[in-house]
Amino acid sequence: MAKRAKKVEGTQPSVKRTYEKKSIEGIGDIVEKITEATGIKQLVGDCVECTQRKFLLNRLFPFKRVTKLMTEQHKQEFILFLEECGNRVLENRVTDITNHVPFLNSLYAEYFGITIDICENCSGIHKAIIKDLNKLFLNS
């Protein structure tokens, strides 16, 4: 992310504020920006429900769409994941996928343009990610 300096108007022209520019991936990011600007996020803080809502809204109303099919290397890696534990998730069986979360998140970011912070308690998000990646895999 690029850092930019913004000059603050006032009596001290040399005072600068830096901020990081983050790309907006979908409606979920817009809602997050609004809650930050209105002070709601500071009152509530970060919570699992907020993370899930942001992901769900970005997933349902993304600003980016899938633009490419899954590569052969990613297909092979995804097959190994499905064989190890992914199929259990798709069958709604309880499965620990903690070790695979970074892999799933990176694939999802590459093909769907939506990033998600690693969240150990967000099983619903990762189940949705696995379902979306499986659909992409089957259609590639």
Coordinates of N, CA, C and O in Angstrom, one line a residue:
M1 N 0.8 -1.2 0.0 CA 0.0 0.0 0.0 C 0.9 1.2 0.0 O 1.8 1.3 0.7
A2 N 0.5 2.2 -0.8 CA 1.3 3.4 -0.9 C 1.0 4.3 0.2 O -0.2 4.5 0.6
K3 N 2.0 4.9 0.8 CA 1.8 5.9 1.8 C 1.8 7.3 1.2 O 2.7 7.6 0.4
R4 N 0.9 8.1 1.5 CA 0.9 9.5 1.0 C 0.9 10.5 2.2 O 0.3 10.2 3.2
A5 N 1.5 11.6 2.0 CA 1.5 12.6 3.0 C 0.4 13.6 2.6 O 0.3 14.0 1.5
K6 N -0.3 14.1 3.6 CA -1.4 15.1 3.3 C -1.1 16.3 4.2 O -0.9 16.1 5.5
K7 N -1.0 17.4 3.6 CA -0.8 18.6 4.4 C -2.0 19.0 5.2 O -3.1 19.0 4.6
V8 N -1.8 19.3 6.4 CA -3.0 19.8 7.3 C -3.0 21.3 7.2 O -2.0 22.0 7.5
E9 N -4.2 21.8 6.9 CA -4.4 23.2 6.9 C -4.4 23.8 8.3 O -4.8 23.1 9.3
G10 N -3.8 25.0 8.5 CA -3.8 25.6 9.8 C -2.5 26.4 10.0 O -1.9 26.9 9.0
T11 N -2.2 26.7 11.3 CA -1.1 27.6 11.6 C 0.2 27.0 11.3 O 1.2 27.8 11.2
Q12 N 0.4 25.7 11.3 CA 1.7 25.1 11.1 C 1.7 24.4 9.8 O 1.3 23.2 9.7
P13 N 2.1 25.0 8.7 CA 2.1 24.4 7.4 C 3.0 23.2 7.3 O 2.8 22.4 6.3
S14 N 4.0 23.0 8.2 CA 4.9 21.9 8.0 C 4.3 20.6 8.6 O 4.9 19.6 8.5
V15 N 3.2 20.7 9.3 CA 2.6 19.5 9.9 C 2.0 18.6 8.8 O 1.2 19.1 8.0
K16 N 2.4 17.3 8.8 CA 1.8 16.4 7.8 C 1.2 15.2 8.5 O 1.7 14.8 9.5
R17 N 0.2 14.7 7.9 CA -0.4 13.5 8.4 C -0.2 12.4 7.3 O -0.4 12.7 6.1
T18 N 0.1 11.2 7.7 CA 0.3 10.1 6.7 C -0.9 9.1 6.8 O -1.4 8.9 7.9
Y19 N -1.3 8.5 5.8 CA -2.3 7.5 5.8 C -2.0 6.5 4.7 O -1.3 6.8 3.8
E20 N -2.5 5.3 4.9 CA -2.3 4.3 3.9 C -3.6 4.2 3.0 O -4.7 4.1 3.5
K21 N -3.4 4.1 1.7 CA -4.5 4.0 0.8 C -4.8 2.5 0.6 O -3.9 1.8 0.2
K22 N -6.0 2.1 0.9 CA -6.4 0.7 0.7 C -7.4 0.7 -0.4 O -8.3 1.5 -0.4
S23 N -7.3 -0.3 -1.2 CA -8.2 -0.5 -2.3 C -9.6 -0.9 -1.7 O -9.6 -1.7 -0.8
I24 N -10.6 -0.4 -2.3 CA -12.0 -0.8 -1.9 C -12.4 -2.0 -2.8 O -12.5 -1.8 -4.0
E25 N -12.7 -3.1 -2.2 CA -13.0 -4.3 -2.9 C -14.5 -4.5 -3.2 O -14.9 -5.3 -4.1
G26 N -15.4 -3.9 -2.4 CA -16.8 -4.1 -2.5 C -17.6 -3.3 -1.5 O -17.0 -2.4 -0.8
I27 N -18.9 -3.5 -1.4 CA -19.8 -2.8 -0.6 C -19.4 -2.9 0.9 O -19.5 -2.0 1.7
G28 N -18.8 -4.0 1.3 CA -18.4 -4.2 2.7 C -17.4 -3.2 3.1 O -17.4 -2.7 4.2
D29 N -16.4 -2.9 2.2 CA -15.4 -1.9 2.5 C -16.1 -0.5 2.6 O -15.6 0.3 3.5
I30 N -17.1 -0.2 1.8 CA -17.8 1.1 1.9 C -18.5 1.2 3.3 O -18.4 2.2 3.9
V31 N -19.1 0.1 3.7 CA -19.8 0.2 5.0 C -18.8 0.4 6.1 O -19.0 1.2 7.0
E32 N -17.6 -0.3 6.0 CA -16.6 -0.1 7.0 C -16.1 1.3 7.1 O -15.9 1.9 8.1
K33 N -15.9 1.9 5.9 CA -15.5 3.3 5.9 C -16.5 4.3 6.5 O -16.1 5.2 7.2
I34 N -17.8 4.0 6.2 CA -18.8 4.8 6.8 C -18.9 4.7 8.3 O -19.0 5.7 9.1
T35 N -18.7 3.5 8.8 CA -18.7 3.3 10.3 C -17.5 3.9 10.9 O -17.6 4.4 12.1
E36 N -16.4 3.9 10.2 CA -15.2 4.6 10.7 C -15.4 6.1 10.8 O -15.1 6.8 11.8
A37 N -16.0 6.7 9.7 CA -16.2 8.1 9.6 C -17.2 8.6 10.6 O -17.1 9.7 11.1
T38 N -18.2 7.8 10.9 CA -19.2 8.2 11.8 C -18.9 7.9 13.3 O -19.6 8.4 14.2
G39 N -17.8 7.2 13.5 CA -17.4 6.9 14.9 C -18.0 5.6 15.4 O -17.8 5.2 16.6
I40 N -18.9 4.9 14.7 CA -19.5 3.7 15.1 C -18.5 2.6 15.4 O -18.5 1.9 16.4
K41 N -17.5 2.5 14.5 CA -16.5 1.5 14.6 C -15.7 1.7 15.9 O -15.3 0.7 16.6
Q42 N -15.4 2.9 16.3 CA -14.6 3.2 17.5 C -15.5 2.7 18.8 O -14.9 2.3 19.8
L43 N -16.8 2.9 18.7 CA -17.6 2.5 19.8 C -17.7 1.0 19.9 O -17.7 0.4 21.0
V44 N -17.9 0.3 18.8 CA -18.1 -1.1 18.8 C -16.8 -1.9 18.8 O -16.6 -2.9 19.5
G45 N -15.7 -1.3 18.2 CA -14.4 -2.0 18.1 C -14.5 -3.1 17.0 O -15.5 -3.2 16.3
D46 N -13.4 -3.8 16.8 CA -13.3 -4.9 15.8 C -14.0 -6.1 16.4 O -13.8 -6.5 17.6
C47 N -14.8 -6.8 15.6 CA -15.5 -8.0 16.1 C -15.7 -9.0 15.0 O -15.6 -8.6 13.8
V48 N -15.9 -10.2 15.3 CA -16.0 -11.3 14.4 C -17.2 -11.0 13.5 O -17.1 -11.2 12.2
E49 N -18.3 -10.5 14.0 CA -19.5 -10.3 13.2 C -19.3 -9.2 12.2 O -19.7 -9.3 11.0
C50 N -18.5 -8.2 12.6 CA -18.2 -7.1 11.6 C -17.3 -7.6 10.5 O -17.5 -7.3 9.3
T51 N -16.4 -8.5 10.8 CA -15.5 -9.1 9.8 C -16.3 -9.9 8.8 O -16.1 -9.9 7.6
Q52 N -17.2 -10.7 9.4 CA -18.0 -11.6 8.6 C -19.0 -10.8 7.7 O -19.2 -11.1 6.5
R53 N -19.6 -9.7 8.2 CA -20.5 -8.9 7.4 C -19.7 -8.2 6.3 O -20.2 -8.2 5.2
K54 N -18.5 -7.7 6.6 CA -17.7 -7.0 5.6 C -17.4 -8.0 4.5 O -17.6 -7.7 3.3
F55 N -17.0 -9.2 4.8 CA -16.6 -10.2 3.8 C -17.9 -10.6 3.0 O -17.8 -10.7 1.8
L56 N -19.0 -10.9 3.7 CA -20.2 -11.3 3.0 C -20.6 -10.2 2.0 O -21.0 -10.5 0.8
L57 N -20.6 -8.9 2.4 CA -21.0 -7.8 1.5 C -20.0 -7.7 0.3 O -20.5 -7.5 -0.8
N58 N -18.7 -7.8 0.6 CA -17.8 -7.8 -0.5 C -18.0 -8.9 -1.5 O -17.8 -8.8 -2.7
R59 N -18.3 -10.1 -0.9 CA -18.5 -11.3 -1.7 C -19.8 -11.1 -2.6 O -19.8 -11.5 -3.8
L60 N -20.9 -10.6 -2.0 CA -22.1 -10.5 -2.7 C -22.1 -9.3 -3.7 O -22.7 -9.4 -4.8
F61 N -21.4 -8.2 -3.3 CA -21.4 -7.0 -4.2 C -20.0 -6.6 -4.4 O -19.6 -5.5 -3.9
P62 N -19.2 -7.4 -5.1 CA -17.8 -7.0 -5.4 C -17.7 -5.9 -6.4 O -18.5 -5.8 -7.3
F63 N -16.6 -5.2 -6.4 CA -16.3 -4.2 -7.4 C -15.4 -4.9 -8.5 O -15.2 -4.4 -9.6
K64 N -14.8 -6.0 -8.1 CA -14.0 -6.8 -9.1 C -14.7 -8.1 -9.3 O -15.4 -8.7 -8.5
R65 N -14.5 -8.7 -10.5 CA -15.1 -10.0 -10.8 C -14.0 -11.0 -11.2 O -12.9 -10.5 -11.5
V66 N -14.3 -12.2 -11.2 CA -13.3 -13.2 -11.6 C -13.0 -13.0 -13.0 O -13.9 -12.9 -13.9
T67 N -11.7 -12.8 -13.3 CA -11.3 -12.5 -14.7 C -10.5 -13.6 -15.3 O -10.2 -13.5 -16.5
K68 N -10.1 -14.6 -14.6 CA -9.3 -15.7 -15.1 C -9.7 -17.0 -14.5 O -10.2 -17.1 -13.4
L69 N -9.3 -18.1 -15.2 CA -9.6 -19.4 -14.7 C -8.4 -19.8 -13.8 O -7.3 -19.2 -13.9
M70 N -8.6 -20.8 -13.0 CA -7.6 -21.3 -12.1 C -6.4 -21.9 -12.9 O -6.7 -22.7 -13.9
T71 N -5.2 -21.6 -12.5 CA -4.0 -22.2 -13.2 C -3.9 -23.7 -12.9 O -4.5 -24.1 -11.9
E72 N -3.2 -24.4 -13.7 CA -3.0 -25.8 -13.4 C -2.3 -26.1 -12.1 O -2.7 -27.0 -11.4
Q73 N -1.3 -25.3 -11.7 CA -0.6 -25.4 -10.5 C -1.6 -25.2 -9.3 O -1.6 -26.0 -8.3
H74 N -2.4 -24.2 -9.4 CA -3.4 -23.9 -8.3 C -4.5 -25.0 -8.3 O -4.9 -25.4 -7.2
K75 N -4.8 -25.6 -9.4 CA -5.8 -26.7 -9.4 C -5.2 -27.9 -8.7 O -5.9 -28.5 -7.9
Q76 N -3.9 -28.2 -8.9 CA -3.3 -29.3 -8.3 C -3.2 -29.1 -6.7 O -3.5 -30.0 -6.0
E77 N -2.8 -27.9 -6.3 CA -2.8 -27.5 -4.9 C -4.2 -27.6 -4.3 O -4.3 -28.1 -3.1
F78 N -5.2 -27.2 -5.0 CA -6.5 -27.2 -4.5 C -7.0 -28.6 -4.4 O -7.7 -29.0 -3.4
I79 N -6.7 -29.5 -5.3 CA -7.1 -30.9 -5.3 C -6.5 -31.5 -4.0 O -7.2 -32.3 -3.3
L80 N -5.2 -31.2 -3.7 CA -4.6 -31.8 -2.5 C -5.3 -31.3 -1.2 O -5.5 -32.0 -0.3
F81 N -5.7 -30.0 -1.2 CA -6.4 -29.5 -0.1 C -7.8 -30.2 0.0 O -8.2 -30.5 1.1
L82 N -8.5 -30.4 -1.1 CA -9.8 -31.0 -1.0 C -9.6 -32.5 -0.5 O -10.4 -32.9 0.4
E83 N -8.6 -33.2 -0.9 CA -8.4 -34.5 -0.5 C -8.0 -34.6 1.0 O -8.5 -35.5 1.7
E84 N -7.3 -33.6 1.5 CA -6.8 -33.6 2.9 C -8.0 -33.2 3.8 O -8.2 -33.9 4.8
C85 N -8.7 -32.2 3.5 CA -9.8 -31.8 4.4 C -10.9 -30.9 3.8 O -11.9 -30.8 4.4
G86 N -10.7 -30.4 2.6 CA -11.7 -29.5 2.0 C -13.0 -30.2 1.7 O -14.1 -29.6 1.9
N87 N -13.0 -31.5 1.3 CA -14.2 -32.2 1.0 C -15.1 -32.3 2.3 O -16.3 -32.3 2.2
R88 N -14.4 -32.5 3.4 CA -15.1 -32.6 4.7 C -15.9 -31.3 5.0 O -17.0 -31.3 5.5
V89 N -15.3 -30.1 4.7 CA -15.9 -28.8 4.9 C -17.1 -28.7 4.0 O -18.2 -28.3 4.4
L90 N -16.9 -29.1 2.7 CA -18.0 -29.0 1.7 C -19.2 -29.9 2.1 O -20.3 -29.7 1.8
E91 N -18.9 -31.0 2.9 CA -19.9 -31.9 3.3 C -20.5 -31.5 4.7 O -21.2 -32.3 5.3
N92 N -20.2 -30.3 5.1 CA -20.6 -29.7 6.4 C -20.2 -30.5 7.6 O -20.9 -30.6 8.6
R93 N -19.0 -31.1 7.5 CA -18.4 -31.9 8.7 C -17.4 -31.0 9.3 O -16.7 -30.2 8.7
V94 N -17.3 -31.1 10.6 CA -16.4 -30.2 11.4 C -14.9 -30.6 11.0 O -14.6 -31.8 11.1
T95 N -14.2 -29.7 10.6 CA -12.8 -29.9 10.2 C -11.9 -28.7 10.5 O -12.3 -27.6 10.4
D96 N -10.7 -29.0 11.0 CA -9.8 -28.0 11.3 C -9.0 -27.6 10.0 O -8.2 -28.5 9.5
I97 N -9.1 -26.4 9.5 CA -8.4 -26.0 8.3 C -7.4 -24.9 8.6 O -7.0 -24.2 7.7
T98 N -7.1 -24.7 9.9 CA -6.3 -23.5 10.3 C -5.0 -23.5 9.5 O -4.6 -22.4 9.1
N99 N -4.3 -24.6 9.3 CA -3.1 -24.6 8.5 C -3.3 -24.2 7.1 O -2.3 -23.8 6.4
H100 N -4.5 -24.3 6.5 CA -4.7 -24.0 5.1 C -5.3 -22.6 4.9 O -5.4 -22.2 3.7
V101 N -5.6 -21.8 5.9 CA -6.2 -20.5 5.8 C -5.4 -19.6 4.9 O -5.9 -18.9 4.0
P102 N -4.1 -19.4 5.2 CA -3.3 -18.5 4.3 C -3.4 -18.9 2.8 O -3.5 -18.0 2.0
F103 N -3.3 -20.2 2.5 CA -3.4 -20.7 1.1 C -4.8 -20.3 0.5 O -4.8 -19.8 -0.6
L104 N -5.8 -20.6 1.3 CA -7.2 -20.3 0.8 C -7.4 -18.8 0.6 O -7.9 -18.3 -0.4
N105 N -6.9 -18.0 1.5 CA -7.0 -16.5 1.4 C -6.3 -16.0 0.2 O -6.7 -15.1 -0.5
S106 N -5.1 -16.5 0.0 CA -4.3 -16.0 -1.2 C -4.9 -16.4 -2.5 O -5.0 -15.6 -3.4
L107 N -5.5 -17.6 -2.6 CA -6.2 -18.0 -3.8 C -7.4 -17.1 -4.0 O -7.7 -16.7 -5.1
Y108 N -8.2 -16.9 -2.9 CA -9.4 -16.1 -3.1 C -9.0 -14.6 -3.5 O -9.7 -14.1 -4.3
A109 N -8.0 -14.1 -2.9 CA -7.6 -12.7 -3.3 C -7.2 -12.7 -4.8 O -7.5 -11.7 -5.5
E110 N -6.5 -13.7 -5.3 CA -6.0 -13.7 -6.6 C -7.2 -13.9 -7.6 O -7.2 -13.2 -8.6
Y111 N -8.1 -14.7 -7.4 CA -9.1 -15.0 -8.4 C -10.4 -14.2 -8.2 O -11.1 -14.0 -9.1
F112 N -10.7 -13.8 -7.0 CA -11.9 -13.0 -6.7 C -11.7 -11.6 -6.3 O -12.6 -10.8 -6.2
G113 N -10.4 -11.2 -6.1 CA -10.1 -9.8 -5.8 C -10.5 -9.4 -4.4 O -10.6 -8.2 -4.2
I114 N -10.8 -10.3 -3.6 CA -11.3 -9.9 -2.2 C -10.3 -10.5 -1.2 O -10.1 -11.7 -1.2
T115 N -9.7 -9.7 -0.4 CA -8.8 -10.1 0.6 C -9.5 -10.2 2.0 O -10.5 -9.5 2.2
I116 N -9.1 -11.1 2.8 CA -9.6 -11.3 4.1 C -8.5 -11.5 5.1 O -7.6 -12.2 4.8
D117 N -8.6 -10.8 6.2 CA -7.6 -11.0 7.2 C -7.7 -12.4 7.8 O -8.8 -12.9 7.9
I118 N -6.6 -12.9 8.2 CA -6.7 -14.3 8.8 C -7.5 -14.2 10.1 O -7.2 -13.4 10.9
C119 N -8.6 -14.9 10.2 CA -9.5 -14.9 11.3 C -9.7 -16.3 11.7 O -10.4 -17.1 11.0
E120 N -9.2 -16.7 12.9 CA -9.4 -18.1 13.3 C -10.8 -18.5 13.7 O -11.2 -19.6 13.6
N121 N -11.6 -17.5 14.0 CA -13.0 -17.8 14.5 C -14.0 -17.6 13.3 O -15.2 -17.6 13.6
C122 N -13.6 -17.4 12.1 CA -14.5 -17.1 11.0 C -14.7 -18.3 10.2 O -14.4 -18.3 9.0
S123 N -15.2 -19.4 10.7 CA -15.4 -20.6 10.0 C -16.4 -20.4 8.8 O -16.3 -21.0 7.8
G124 N -17.4 -19.6 9.0 CA -18.4 -19.3 8.0 C -17.8 -18.7 6.8 O -18.1 -19.0 5.6
I125 N -16.9 -17.8 7.0 CA -16.2 -17.1 5.9 C -15.3 -18.1 5.1 O -15.4 -18.2 3.9
H126 N -14.6 -18.9 5.8 CA -13.7 -19.9 5.1 C -14.5 -21.0 4.4 O -14.1 -21.5 3.4
K127 N -15.7 -21.3 4.9 CA -16.5 -22.3 4.2 C -17.0 -21.7 2.9 O -17.0 -22.3 1.9
A128 N -17.4 -20.4 3.0 CA -17.8 -19.7 1.7 C -16.7 -19.6 0.7 O -16.9 -19.7 -0.5
I129 N -15.5 -19.3 1.2 CA -14.3 -19.2 0.4 C -14.1 -20.6 -0.3 O -13.8 -20.6 -1.5
I130 N -14.1 -21.7 0.4 CA -13.9 -23.0 -0.1 C -15.0 -23.3 -1.2 O -14.7 -23.8 -2.3
K131 N -16.3 -22.9 -0.9 CA -17.3 -23.2 -1.9 C -17.1 -22.4 -3.2 O -17.2 -22.9 -4.3
D132 N -16.7 -21.1 -3.0 CA -16.4 -20.3 -4.2 C -15.3 -20.8 -5.0 O -15.3 -20.9 -6.3
L133 N -14.2 -21.2 -4.3 CA -13.0 -21.7 -5.0 C -13.3 -23.1 -5.7 O -12.8 -23.4 -6.7
N134 N -14.2 -23.9 -5.0 CA -14.6 -25.2 -5.6 C -15.4 -24.9 -6.9 O -15.2 -25.6 -7.9
K135 N -16.3 -24.0 -6.9 CA -17.0 -23.6 -8.2 C -16.1 -23.2 -9.2 O -16.2 -23.6 -10.4
L136 N -15.1 -22.3 -8.9 CA -14.1 -21.9 -9.9 C -13.3 -23.1 -10.4 O -13.1 -23.2 -11.6
F137 N -12.9 -23.9 -9.5 CA -12.1 -25.1 -9.8 C -12.9 -26.0 -10.8 O -12.3 -26.4 -11.8
L138 N -14.1 -26.3 -10.5 CA -15.0 -27.1 -11.4 C -15.2 -26.5 -12.8 O -15.4 -27.2 -13.8
N139 N -15.2 -25.2 -12.8 CA -15.5 -24.5 -14.1 C -14.2 -24.1 -14.9 O -14.3 -23.6 -16.0
S140 N -13.0 -24.4 -14.3 CA -11.7 -24.1 -15.0 C -11.3 -25.2 -15.9 O -11.6 -26.3 -15.7

